[in-house]
Amino acid sequence: MKILLVEDNELNRDMLSRRLTRRGYEVVVAEDGERGLDLVRSERPDLVLMDMSLPGIDGWEATRRLRADPSIAGTRVIALTAHAMAGDRERALEAGCDDYDTKPVEMNRLLLKITTLLGANP
Amino acid sequence: MVKTRSIATKVALVVSAVVIGALALTGWFALKRTDAELVRLQLSQASTRLTTNLGIAQRIFDERFPGPWQMAPDTPLVFSAGEAAPAETLATQLFKGRVPIYGNPEVVAALVELSRLTGTKLSIAQRAGDDRALRLATSDTATVTAGPLTVMPSKDPGTGLPVAAGLALAKGSAVEGRATIGEDDWTLYWPIRGESDGSILGVFYAATPYAPFAAAAVAASREVAEGLVPLVLAIALGSSLLLFVLMLGMLRPLRAIHHAVSRLGEGEWPQEVKVRSRDEVGALAGAFNRMAADLRQTYATIEDKVRLRTRELEETNTALGQAREAAEVANRAKSSFLANMSHELRTPLNAIIGYSEILEEEAEDRALDDLVPDLRKIHGAGRHLLQLINDILDLSKVEAGKMDLYLETFAVRGMLEDVVSTIQPLVAKKENALVVDCPDDIGSIHADMTKLRQSLFNLLSNASKFTEGGTIALRVRAEEIEGRRWVRMSVQDSGIGMTPEQVERLFQPFTQADASTTRKYGGTGLGLTITKRFAELMGGTVTVESVEGEGSTFTLTLPTEVVARPVTSDHVALLAGPTGMVLVIDDDPAMHDLVRRTLEKEGIAVVPAMSGEEGLELARQLKPSVITLDVMMPGSDGWNVLRTLKADPELSAIPVVMLTIIDDKNLGFSLGASEYLTKPVDRDRLVRVVRRFRHEGGGRALVIDDDEAARDRMRELLRAESWEVSEARNGVEGLEALGRGMPDLILLDLMMPEMNGFEFLSAFRGREGGERVPVVVVTAHDLSAEEREHLSTHVARVFDKDHLDSETLVAEMKRLLGEAGAGEGTA
């Protein structure tokens, strides 16, 4: 199972990728939305963990573009956001995300969401 | 302006007319006078001339006809106008003489000559025998006179009378009928006397014509008059002109004043009126100038003041607007700052938490077990820190009305242990001891765990902060109030405590007891505010009791089953307080706010309903202790809601307090309302009414006792049971206290100065409403059987002061209050 992690914060990127790798996932990383979309096209990940606050095109926009591209439109997306404000979840789902989780990541909760979406363990 | 000019003209014209009239009158009189004087002058001249002429004639006669002729008078003759009398007299005298006078041609010739010489008509008449005077000769009629005139002889030969020498009197030659005296002449008659006896022989008369003199006089006066006319006209014109100019001069200052007054009337400020004269006009101008100056000064002062006030007002408005704007901006900035700050803090914290988790996993994998506990501590502290940050964000959400509840069911004990282990280091820091008192069977609660944990943590950390080397007790109890189950968690410390004023400010955000507290004890000042907000969100309350220097007790009370309700910033639902719940049905949010503020202080939870429909639904759902109901609402109005409430068997028992601007008590009570209050709301009254209808808690007690220590004891006892206590030192003061509102119950001492308990009782029972209020006598006095008998009919209970059992007293009071409440028609 291949997961693309789009996250601009290096520490978070490193940390999350290491923990996912530890759990047996193949992880590719991108630091912004543009690069993320490129990698979705080239790497064909099973799932994208999309940070919403990104430089350049943000997570919402990247997700919208992903959904707009038929070749990659089927890719699963989980939005990650530090904003815990009411409505964030709705905004993420509206943009086309399949699920939503808040940062800091509760590893078990996130893993549960991932396996639920992918329908399988790594 | 026109008016003043016309006045000047009129005055000048009038004055001219008067002057001309006066001058004309004067002229006329002058003319008249002149005429008369002229006549007199002419007469005088005529007589002088005549006298002179006669003198000449005399001399000539004397030369030619020597004899006793005396033609000239001894004294100058004086004529007066119209004086004909001498002639008559003379003629009469002449007629009486019998001496004939004869004329002759020589005499006539002499007369003619004399006439010519003197310009005077000269005649001689002779006395005729028939007593008529006959003119014998006259200078201008000489030619027509018949017969010769002869100079009279000095002695008539026939009679022997002397006649003028040389005069021959011609007998019978006298001409009759011509001897009239002309109107135009002044004629001098002169007697011719006989030489011997001086008797009158005849008359000589000389006439001088009047006409030339009169004509001359007329001409002269005309000349004078003609000379006067231009003079008079000139004077009149000149004086008129002068007057006009003078008037103009006089009117100018008046005009200036008029002009100034007109301008003043039009709202302009005139220049100073320049009048230098010292007369009344000058005084008027001066007075006007002073008045104008004063007025201007006053006006300027007023204008200045108005301008100043306007500017101040504008500045205040601007400042207010700016302040409001600034406050709004600051508020937005605060929220935004808090949100950003939370985000910024959380990012590195995520890394700390995440890496500690990774390390923990790695350490376990690599069997580095001794590292695991420390890594867990890092992880736990990071988690807690994150929790705090989240709570700051939460508060800003609560403030913004965007806070949600995440309700779950969890064991109270587990949660407590969690909190205690977290707070332990903080408690230990100031050498405090933490005592946890919680029954084993406390069970679980359905609430927002995070928020409850945070609330307790806040209360405990607060207690730790303000206590040093003391004890902090956490007591947890399960309670049942009005059929609802509650968990009461109280945190009691033995710290510095607070003054009532500090307690008042306690729950305001960013506010601690005072500014110095922040410096000394640190902290954000958010803890208690968050706690209170969270408690309210969950339908609970936070109350505080504190004694300065002795410590504080904070009590958090939550329902065991918290109900989630949609929450907005202006519609905060508080599902039930520990000491009762009031449902406020009113479409005005301000009313909800007011009632909530008023009742929450009393520990009464307030649930708002914005419409009749919502109110009915909430009433069925929550079964509040009391409902307040507005009448004018959109949709179902208050009367309909009241009918529905009273028709529902499950709801009809709930007392309904009408709280409305419509004053229709009769309708309200007839539909079943328990009490009727009109807006604007009297908050004290609202509290009293709600408290009366609520079964728990105390009412209003009036303590009448002269012993201060006893009053203090009662007060403390009653306040602890939520009674509102007022005090009086004797019966008189007690009666006065009634004027401030009828209490629910009276505690009465008997032996008091001024008015004792017995006297008070009889006065009180006579008052309107006085018979319904229970009175409890608390006395140290040994009562006689008679007194006891008397009291038994008037008071509910008598307690012995010296052996007072406070629990019994309180229980009795509670019972009495319930009875009284029921007696007042609580449904």
Short mmCIF file of C-alpha atoms in Angstrom, two decimals, chain A residues 26-89:
data_model
loop_
_atom_site.label_atom_id
_atom_site.label_comp_id
_atom_site.label_asym_id
_atom_site.label_seq_id
_atom_site.Cartn_x
_atom_site.Cartn_y
_atom_site.Cartn_z
CA GLU A 26 5.25 2.62 1.45
CA VAL A 27 5.42 6.36 1.93
CA VAL A 28 6.20 9.08 -0.58
CA VAL A 29 6.30 12.69 0.52
CA ALA A 30 5.64 16.08 -1.03
CA GLU A 31 6.11 19.48 0.59
CA ASP A 32 3.47 21.40 -1.36
CA GLY A 33 0.25 20.94 -3.27
CA GLU A 34 1.79 21.32 -6.74
CA ARG A 35 4.41 18.64 -6.10
CA GLY A 36 1.78 16.53 -4.39
CA LEU A 37 -0.41 16.50 -7.49
CA ASP A 38 2.61 15.62 -9.64
CA LEU A 39 3.42 12.70 -7.36
CA VAL A 40 -0.17 11.49 -7.38
CA ARG A 41 0.08 11.27 -11.17
CA SER A 42 3.53 9.65 -11.24
CA GLU A 43 3.44 7.47 -8.11
CA ARG A 44 -0.23 6.47 -8.18
CA PRO A 45 -0.56 6.20 -4.36
CA ASP A 46 -3.48 4.32 -2.82
CA LEU A 47 -4.09 7.18 -0.43
CA VAL A 48 -3.12 10.78 0.08
CA LEU A 49 -2.69 12.33 3.52
CA MET A 50 -3.21 15.97 2.67
CA ASP A 51 -2.25 18.78 4.98
CA MET A 52 -4.65 21.61 4.33
CA SER A 53 -2.43 24.60 5.11
CA LEU A 54 0.13 24.43 2.36
CA PRO A 55 2.22 27.03 0.57
CA GLY A 56 1.18 27.79 -2.99
CA ILE A 57 -2.00 25.86 -3.73
CA ASP A 58 -3.45 24.72 -0.44
CA GLY A 59 -4.87 21.32 0.48
CA TRP A 60 -8.41 22.20 -0.44
CA GLU A 61 -7.42 23.43 -3.88
CA ALA A 62 -5.07 20.48 -4.47
CA THR A 63 -7.88 18.09 -3.56
CA ARG A 64 -10.29 19.87 -5.89
CA ARG A 65 -7.78 19.62 -8.74
CA LEU A 66 -7.17 15.98 -7.97
CA ARG A 67 -10.86 15.28 -8.20
CA ALA A 68 -11.04 17.25 -11.42
CA ASP A 69 -8.41 15.10 -13.11
CA PRO A 70 -10.14 11.88 -14.27
CA SER A 71 -6.94 9.93 -14.34
CA ILE A 72 -6.38 10.32 -10.63
CA ALA A 73 -9.84 11.32 -9.43
CA GLY A 74 -10.35 7.96 -7.65
CA THR A 75 -7.47 8.41 -5.24
CA ARG A 76 -8.48 8.37 -1.59
CA VAL A 77 -7.72 11.53 0.34
CA ILE A 78 -7.64 12.12 4.08
CA ALA A 79 -7.43 15.78 5.08
CA LEU A 80 -5.19 16.71 7.96
CA THR A 81 -5.63 20.04 9.61
CA ALA A 82 -4.49 21.82 12.71
CA HIS A 83 -7.66 23.84 12.66
CA ALA A 84 -10.12 22.32 15.02
CA MET A 85 -12.70 24.91 14.32
CA ALA A 86 -16.23 23.82 13.62
CA GLY A 87 -16.78 23.61 9.90
CA ASP A 88 -13.27 22.47 9.02
CA ARG A 89 -14.50 18.94 8.53
#
